[in-house]
PDB file of C-alpha atoms in Angstrom:
ATOM      1  CA  UNK A   1      96.351  93.910  73.806  1.00  0.00           C
ATOM      2  CA  UNK A   2      98.355  90.707  74.197  1.00  0.00           C
ATOM      3  CA  UNK A   3      99.776  89.947  77.623  1.00  0.00           C
ATOM      4  CA  UNK A   4     103.262  89.431  76.199  1.00  0.00           C
ATOM      5  CA  UNK A   5     104.324  91.289  73.067  1.00  0.00           C
ATOM      6  CA  UNK A   6     107.363  90.639  70.929  1.00  0.00           C
ATOM      7  CA  UNK A   7     108.631  91.882  67.595  1.00  0.00           C
ATOM      8  CA  UNK A   8     107.973  88.862  65.333  1.00  0.00           C
ATOM      9  CA  UNK A   9     110.927  89.604  63.084  1.00  0.00           C
ATOM     10  CA  UNK A  10     112.262  87.850  61.147  1.00  0.00           C
ATOM     11  CA  UNK A  11     115.756  88.901  62.073  1.00  0.00           C
ATOM     12  CA  UNK A  12     118.335  87.830  59.489  1.00  0.00           C
ATOM     13  CA  UNK A  13     121.878  88.471  60.712  1.00  0.00           C
ATOM     14  CA  UNK A  14     125.340  87.360  59.592  1.00  0.00           C
ATOM     15  CA  UNK A  15     127.421  84.994  61.702  1.00  0.00           C
ATOM     16  CA  UNK A  16     129.255  86.830  64.423  1.00  0.00           C
ATOM     17  CA  UNK A  17     126.710  89.630  64.694  1.00  0.00           C
ATOM     18  CA  UNK A  18     125.129  90.828  67.903  1.00  0.00           C
ATOM     19  CA  UNK A  19     121.352  90.773  67.944  1.00  0.00           C
ATOM     20  CA  UNK A  20     118.869  91.997  70.553  1.00  0.00           C
ATOM     21  CA  UNK A  21     115.252  90.981  71.115  1.00  0.00           C
ATOM     22  CA  UNK A  22     112.762  92.953  73.151  1.00  0.00           C
ATOM     23  CA  UNK A  23     109.567  92.010  74.878  1.00  0.00           C
ATOM     24  CA  UNK A  24     106.949  93.834  76.942  1.00  0.00           C
ATOM     25  CA  UNK A  25     104.397  92.366  79.315  1.00  0.00           C
ATOM     26  CA  UNK A  26     101.170  93.843  80.617  1.00  0.00           C
ATOM     27  CA  UNK A  27     100.620  92.110  83.967  1.00  0.00           C
ATOM     28  CA  UNK A  28     102.514  94.068  86.606  1.00  0.00           C
ATOM     29  CA  UNK A  29     101.983  91.195  89.071  1.00  0.00           C
ATOM     30  CA  UNK A  30     104.143  88.873  86.967  1.00  0.00           C
ATOM     31  CA  UNK A  31     106.923  87.363  89.014  1.00  0.00           C
ATOM     32  CA  UNK A  32     108.971  85.038  86.838  1.00  0.00           C
ATOM     33  CA  UNK A  33     110.423  85.656  83.419  1.00  0.00           C
ATOM     34  CA  UNK A  34     112.082  83.403  80.902  1.00  0.00           C
ATOM     35  CA  UNK A  35     113.369  83.103  77.382  1.00  0.00           C
ATOM     36  CA  UNK A  36     112.554  79.848  75.627  1.00  0.00           C
ATOM     37  CA  UNK A  37     113.980  78.720  72.320  1.00  0.00           C
ATOM     38  CA  UNK A  38     111.936  76.794  69.777  1.00  0.00           C
ATOM     39  CA  UNK A  39     113.454  75.145  66.741  1.00  0.00           C
ATOM     40  CA  UNK A  40     111.302  74.585  63.666  1.00  0.00           C
ATOM     41  CA  UNK A  41     108.610  71.940  64.360  1.00  0.00           C
ATOM     42  CA  UNK A  42     110.111  71.162  67.767  1.00  0.00           C
ATOM     43  CA  UNK A  43     108.988  71.815  71.320  1.00  0.00           C
ATOM     44  CA  UNK A  44     110.028  74.952  73.257  1.00  0.00           C
ATOM     45  CA  UNK A  45     113.071  74.563  75.496  1.00  0.00           C
ATOM     46  CA  UNK A  46     114.183  76.834  78.297  1.00  0.00           C
ATOM     47  CA  UNK A  47     117.077  79.057  77.224  1.00  0.00           C
ATOM     48  CA  UNK A  48     117.409  81.058  80.416  1.00  0.00           C
ATOM     49  CA  UNK A  49     115.523  82.585  83.286  1.00  0.00           C
ATOM     50  CA  UNK A  50     115.577  86.380  83.593  1.00  0.00           C
ATOM     51  CA  UNK A  51     116.383  88.086  86.877  1.00  0.00           C
ATOM     52  CA  UNK A  52     115.980  91.702  87.943  1.00  0.00           C
ATOM     53  CA  UNK A  53     119.722  92.118  88.261  1.00  0.00           C
ATOM     54  CA  UNK A  54     120.262  90.856  84.733  1.00  0.00           C
ATOM     55  CA  UNK A  55     122.018  87.625  84.014  1.00  0.00           C
ATOM     56  CA  UNK A  56     124.426  86.191  81.508  1.00  0.00           C
ATOM     57  CA  UNK A  57     124.979  82.693  80.188  1.00  0.00           C
ATOM     58  CA  UNK A  58     127.900  82.562  77.783  1.00  0.00           C
ATOM     59  CA  UNK A  59     126.970  84.597  74.709  1.00  0.00           C
ATOM     60  CA  UNK A  60     123.458  85.273  76.002  1.00  0.00           C
ATOM     61  CA  UNK A  61     122.489  88.160  78.274  1.00  0.00           C
ATOM     62  CA  UNK A  62     118.985  88.728  79.619  1.00  0.00           C
ATOM     63  CA  UNK A  63     117.716  91.897  81.255  1.00  0.00           C
ATOM     64  CA  UNK A  64     114.511  92.735  83.096  1.00  0.00           C
ATOM     65  CA  UNK A  65     113.105  96.193  83.787  1.00  0.00           C
ATOM     66  CA  UNK A  66     110.137  95.794  86.104  1.00  0.00           C
ATOM     67  CA  UNK A  67     109.267  99.498  86.090  1.00  0.00           C
ATOM     68  CA  UNK A  68     108.904  99.496  82.309  1.00  0.00           C
ATOM     69  CA  UNK A  69     107.666  95.888  82.179  1.00  0.00           C
ATOM     70  CA  UNK A  70     110.295  95.157  79.599  1.00  0.00           C
ATOM     71  CA  UNK A  71     112.518  92.132  79.000  1.00  0.00           C
ATOM     72  CA  UNK A  72     115.422  91.812  76.613  1.00  0.00           C
ATOM     73  CA  UNK A  73     117.726  89.132  75.251  1.00  0.00           C
ATOM     74  CA  UNK A  74     121.109  89.901  73.715  1.00  0.00           C
ATOM     75  CA  UNK A  75     122.991  87.320  71.676  1.00  0.00           C
ATOM     76  CA  UNK A  76     126.628  88.076  70.979  1.00  0.00           C
ATOM     77  CA  UNK A  77     128.826  86.450  68.331  1.00  0.00           C
ATOM     78  CA  UNK A  78     125.815  84.699  66.822  1.00  0.00           C
ATOM     79  CA  UNK A  79     126.256  81.192  65.430  1.00  0.00           C
ATOM     80  CA  UNK A  80     124.391  79.379  62.675  1.00  0.00           C
ATOM     81  CA  UNK A  81     123.011  77.099  65.385  1.00  0.00           C
ATOM     82  CA  UNK A  82     121.327  80.082  67.075  1.00  0.00           C
ATOM     83  CA  UNK A  83     118.766  80.135  64.241  1.00  0.00           C
ATOM     84  CA  UNK A  84     115.422  79.504  65.939  1.00  0.00           C
ATOM     85  CA  UNK A  85     112.362  81.263  67.306  1.00  0.00           C
ATOM     86  CA  UNK A  86     112.897  82.956  70.651  1.00  0.00           C
ATOM     87  CA  UNK A  87     109.876  83.068  72.921  1.00  0.00           C
ATOM     88  CA  UNK A  88     109.500  85.619  75.706  1.00  0.00           C
ATOM     89  CA  UNK A  89     107.672  83.981  78.610  1.00  0.00           C
ATOM     90  CA  UNK A  90     106.085  85.368  81.741  1.00  0.00           C
ATOM     91  CA  UNK A  91     104.630  83.632  84.779  1.00  0.00           C
ATOM     92  CA  UNK A  92     102.054  85.503  86.842  1.00  0.00           C
ATOM     93  CA  UNK A  93     102.012  85.885  90.585  1.00  0.00           C
ATOM     94  CA  UNK A  94      99.166  83.485  91.252  1.00  0.00           C
ATOM     95  CA  UNK A  95      99.075  81.651  87.950  1.00  0.00           C
ATOM     96  CA  UNK A  96     100.999  78.447  87.557  1.00  0.00           C
ATOM     97  CA  UNK A  97     100.972  78.487  83.783  1.00  0.00           C
ATOM     98  CA  UNK A  98     103.346  80.247  81.447  1.00  0.00           C
ATOM     99  CA  UNK A  99     102.212  83.065  79.151  1.00  0.00           C
ATOM    100  CA  UNK A 100     104.156  83.122  75.901  1.00  0.00           C
ATOM    101  CA  UNK A 101     104.783  85.872  73.407  1.00  0.00           C
ATOM    102  CA  UNK A 102     104.357  85.054  69.734  1.00  0.00           C
ATOM    103  CA  UNK A 103     108.076  84.602  69.312  1.00  0.00           C
ATOM    104  CA  UNK A 104     110.834  86.329  67.354  1.00  0.00           C
ATOM    105  CA  UNK A 105     112.321  84.396  64.467  1.00  0.00           C
ATOM    106  CA  UNK A 106     116.096  84.564  64.075  1.00  0.00           C
ATOM    107  CA  UNK A 107     118.077  83.319  61.107  1.00  0.00           C
ATOM    108  CA  UNK A 108     121.859  83.500  61.289  1.00  0.00           C
ATOM    109  CA  UNK A 109     123.369  83.555  57.811  1.00  0.00           C
ATOM    110  CA  UNK A 110     126.792  82.182  56.856  1.00  0.00           C
TER     111      UNK A 110
ATOM    112  CA  UNK B   1     114.588  58.799  77.106  1.00  0.00           C
ATOM    113  CA  UNK B   2     113.281  60.165  80.403  1.00  0.00           C
ATOM    114  CA  UNK B   3     111.711  63.334  78.990  1.00  0.00           C
ATOM    115  CA  UNK B   4     108.046  64.146  78.462  1.00  0.00           C
ATOM    116  CA  UNK B   5     106.499  61.914  75.831  1.00  0.00           C
ATOM    117  CA  UNK B   6     103.338  62.426  73.820  1.00  0.00           C
ATOM    118  CA  UNK B   7     101.336  60.098  71.650  1.00  0.00           C
ATOM    119  CA  UNK B   8     100.473  60.210  68.827  1.00  0.00           C
ATOM    120  CA  UNK B   9     102.914  62.650  67.267  1.00  0.00           C
ATOM    121  CA  UNK B  10     100.572  63.347  64.384  1.00  0.00           C
ATOM    122  CA  UNK B  11      96.827  62.944  64.004  1.00  0.00           C
ATOM    123  CA  UNK B  12      94.698  63.637  60.946  1.00  0.00           C
ATOM    124  CA  UNK B  13      90.970  63.449  61.444  1.00  0.00           C
ATOM    125  CA  UNK B  14      87.769  64.498  59.767  1.00  0.00           C
ATOM    126  CA  UNK B  15      85.627  67.263  61.158  1.00  0.00           C
ATOM    127  CA  UNK B  16      83.170  65.948  63.714  1.00  0.00           C
ATOM    128  CA  UNK B  17      85.316  63.050  64.887  1.00  0.00           C
ATOM    129  CA  UNK B  18      86.619  62.651  68.437  1.00  0.00           C
ATOM    130  CA  UNK B  19      90.340  62.474  69.150  1.00  0.00           C
ATOM    131  CA  UNK B  20      92.343  61.655  72.272  1.00  0.00           C
ATOM    132  CA  UNK B  21      95.951  62.503  73.000  1.00  0.00           C
ATOM    133  CA  UNK B  22      98.186  61.106  75.706  1.00  0.00           C
ATOM    134  CA  UNK B  23     100.992  62.722  77.663  1.00  0.00           C
ATOM    135  CA  UNK B  24     103.478  60.945  79.910  1.00  0.00           C
ATOM    136  CA  UNK B  25     105.295  63.488  82.086  1.00  0.00           C
ATOM    137  CA  UNK B  26     108.749  63.148  83.551  1.00  0.00           C
ATOM    138  CA  UNK B  27     108.620  60.663  86.399  1.00  0.00           C
ATOM    139  CA  UNK B  28     107.768  62.256  89.763  1.00  0.00           C
ATOM    140  CA  UNK B  29     106.780  65.578  88.219  1.00  0.00           C
ATOM    141  CA  UNK B  30     103.521  66.357  89.961  1.00  0.00           C
ATOM    142  CA  UNK B  31     102.438  69.295  87.790  1.00  0.00           C
ATOM    143  CA  UNK B  32     101.280  68.725  84.238  1.00  0.00           C
ATOM    144  CA  UNK B  33     100.158  71.329  81.726  1.00  0.00           C
ATOM    145  CA  UNK B  34      98.484  71.279  78.333  1.00  0.00           C
ATOM    146  CA  UNK B  35      99.104  74.055  75.811  1.00  0.00           C
ATOM    147  CA  UNK B  36      97.973  74.645  72.237  1.00  0.00           C
ATOM    148  CA  UNK B  37     100.162  76.277  69.607  1.00  0.00           C
ATOM    149  CA  UNK B  38      99.059  77.503  66.197  1.00  0.00           C
ATOM    150  CA  UNK B  39     101.340  78.596  63.380  1.00  0.00           C
ATOM    151  CA  UNK B  40     103.175  81.822  64.095  1.00  0.00           C
ATOM    152  CA  UNK B  41     102.003  82.013  67.693  1.00  0.00           C
ATOM    153  CA  UNK B  42     103.446  81.036  71.021  1.00  0.00           C
ATOM    154  CA  UNK B  43     101.878  78.218  73.039  1.00  0.00           C
ATOM    155  CA  UNK B  44      98.606  79.108  74.783  1.00  0.00           C
ATOM    156  CA  UNK B  45      97.670  77.594  78.128  1.00  0.00           C
ATOM    157  CA  UNK B  46      94.747  75.169  78.177  1.00  0.00           C
ATOM    158  CA  UNK B  47      94.738  73.419  81.540  1.00  0.00           C
ATOM    159  CA  UNK B  48      96.880  72.355  84.486  1.00  0.00           C
ATOM    160  CA  UNK B  49      96.984  69.424  86.919  1.00  0.00           C
ATOM    161  CA  UNK B  50      98.580  69.105  90.315  1.00  0.00           C
ATOM    162  CA  UNK B  51      98.790  65.344  90.739  1.00  0.00           C
ATOM    163  CA  UNK B  52      95.329  64.089  89.729  1.00  0.00           C
ATOM    164  CA  UNK B  53      93.506  67.351  90.463  1.00  0.00           C
ATOM    165  CA  UNK B  54      92.673  69.645  87.559  1.00  0.00           C
ATOM    166  CA  UNK B  55      93.244  73.032  89.173  1.00  0.00           C
ATOM    167  CA  UNK B  56      92.866  75.475  86.340  1.00  0.00           C
ATOM    168  CA  UNK B  57      91.243  75.646  82.915  1.00  0.00           C
ATOM    169  CA  UNK B  58      91.619  78.361  80.313  1.00  0.00           C
ATOM    170  CA  UNK B  59      88.575  79.915  78.686  1.00  0.00           C
ATOM    171  CA  UNK B  60      90.080  78.476  75.482  1.00  0.00           C
ATOM    172  CA  UNK B  61      89.025  75.056  76.746  1.00  0.00           C
ATOM    173  CA  UNK B  62      85.508  74.802  75.373  1.00  0.00           C
ATOM    174  CA  UNK B  63      82.986  72.174  76.431  1.00  0.00           C
ATOM    175  CA  UNK B  64      84.259  69.950  73.633  1.00  0.00           C
ATOM    176  CA  UNK B  65      87.596  69.608  75.389  1.00  0.00           C
ATOM    177  CA  UNK B  66      88.204  67.430  78.412  1.00  0.00           C
ATOM    178  CA  UNK B  67      91.403  66.454  80.177  1.00  0.00           C
ATOM    179  CA  UNK B  68      92.108  63.855  82.813  1.00  0.00           C
ATOM    180  CA  UNK B  69      94.998  62.666  84.902  1.00  0.00           C
ATOM    181  CA  UNK B  70      93.391  59.775  86.740  1.00  0.00           C
ATOM    182  CA  UNK B  71      96.332  58.452  88.742  1.00  0.00           C
ATOM    183  CA  UNK B  72      98.445  61.557  88.839  1.00  0.00           C
ATOM    184  CA  UNK B  73     100.829  60.189  86.253  1.00  0.00           C
ATOM    185  CA  UNK B  74      99.910  60.266  82.542  1.00  0.00           C
ATOM    186  CA  UNK B  75      97.234  62.591  81.213  1.00  0.00           C
ATOM    187  CA  UNK B  76      94.794  62.483  78.322  1.00  0.00           C
ATOM    188  CA  UNK B  77      93.261  65.339  76.365  1.00  0.00           C
ATOM    189  CA  UNK B  78      90.101  64.559  74.421  1.00  0.00           C
ATOM    190  CA  UNK B  79      88.495  66.763  71.814  1.00  0.00           C
ATOM    191  CA  UNK B  80      84.944  65.873  70.833  1.00  0.00           C
ATOM    192  CA  UNK B  81      83.293  66.836  67.548  1.00  0.00           C
ATOM    193  CA  UNK B  82      86.496  68.305  66.167  1.00  0.00           C
ATOM    194  CA  UNK B  83      86.372  71.507  64.128  1.00  0.00           C
ATOM    195  CA  UNK B  84      88.873  72.827  61.595  1.00  0.00           C
ATOM    196  CA  UNK B  85      89.818  75.528  64.068  1.00  0.00           C
ATOM    197  CA  UNK B  86      91.106  72.818  66.416  1.00  0.00           C
ATOM    198  CA  UNK B  87      94.007  72.159  64.042  1.00  0.00           C
ATOM    199  CA  UNK B  88      97.127  72.980  66.038  1.00  0.00           C
ATOM    200  CA  UNK B  89     100.068  71.518  67.905  1.00  0.00           C
ATOM    201  CA  UNK B  90      99.032  70.277  71.341  1.00  0.00           C
ATOM    202  CA  UNK B  91     101.919  70.453  73.785  1.00  0.00           C
ATOM    203  CA  UNK B  92     102.225  68.858  77.185  1.00  0.00           C
ATOM    204  CA  UNK B  93     104.674  70.073  79.832  1.00  0.00           C
ATOM    205  CA  UNK B  94     105.583  68.948  83.317  1.00  0.00           C
ATOM    206  CA  UNK B  95     107.418  70.433  86.245  1.00  0.00           C
ATOM    207  CA  UNK B  96     108.447  69.081  89.635  1.00  0.00           C
ATOM    208  CA  UNK B  97     106.205  71.506  91.497  1.00  0.00           C
ATOM    209  CA  UNK B  98     108.889  72.224  94.072  1.00  0.00           C
ATOM    210  CA  UNK B  99     109.896  75.654  95.330  1.00  0.00           C
ATOM    211  CA  UNK B 100     112.514  77.147  93.077  1.00  0.00           C
ATOM    212  CA  UNK B 101     112.010  74.493  90.406  1.00  0.00           C
ATOM    213  CA  UNK B 102     110.011  76.466  87.857  1.00  0.00           C
ATOM    214  CA  UNK B 103     111.213  75.100  84.569  1.00  0.00           C
ATOM    215  CA  UNK B 104     108.505  73.476  82.506  1.00  0.00           C
ATOM    216  CA  UNK B 105     109.767  70.632  80.336  1.00  0.00           C
ATOM    217  CA  UNK B 106     107.821  70.225  77.123  1.00  0.00           C
ATOM    218  CA  UNK B 107     107.027  67.094  75.184  1.00  0.00           C
ATOM    219  CA  UNK B 108     107.396  66.915  71.389  1.00  0.00           C
ATOM    220  CA  UNK B 109     103.714  67.683  70.871  1.00  0.00           C
ATOM    221  CA  UNK B 110     100.849  66.123  68.966  1.00  0.00           C
ATOM    222  CA  UNK B 111     100.113  67.842  65.662  1.00  0.00           C
ATOM    223  CA  UNK B 112      96.392  67.698  64.919  1.00  0.00           C
ATOM    224  CA  UNK B 113      94.988  68.345  61.462  1.00  0.00           C
ATOM    225  CA  UNK B 114      91.222  68.488  61.115  1.00  0.00           C
ATOM    226  CA  UNK B 115      90.046  68.129  57.522  1.00  0.00           C
TER     227      UNK B 115
END
């Protein structure tokens, strides 16, 4: 079983749609959680950190459920420029490195 | 550009050859990471430096792989006797290493193709 599991998609949605991505992680000692965005043939870039209380950044909302070891990302009013691969990322309690899911591919259609 | 830089951006080599990649982290970032990413997968951790000390290595890092960060600034990743399975994007990331400053900043990567 992978440490971080995501639905690979692809998700093809029309502009303006709301889309949700889910992720589960297996290491209950994990302490930090993130969503990274990766454009085609580019490096990953931090989209947002995920906090237990949930957090919002404009059209993006991230949620964390530690009991279920589940992380989500909601994108509202999707734009063409949101088309990318979204990577769920976990950092363990003692580990310094990031553990990435395989990514969920999103294409926003005009 | 003050971001993480990597060189070369692309490398094509024949099986059995040695290759070396360089990473220049963001200035004053004392933690440096190497990851490998294959098509359709997320990046996988290879190794990590705190200043010049290599503190952790993944089991993915076989004996053919070696990484250095001799002066705590730039780092090199060498792959000896390359195999076709080594074909991947090799990503470098750096972070300040300060409390509360967790974000890892990634370089553009070196894409390796082993023929």
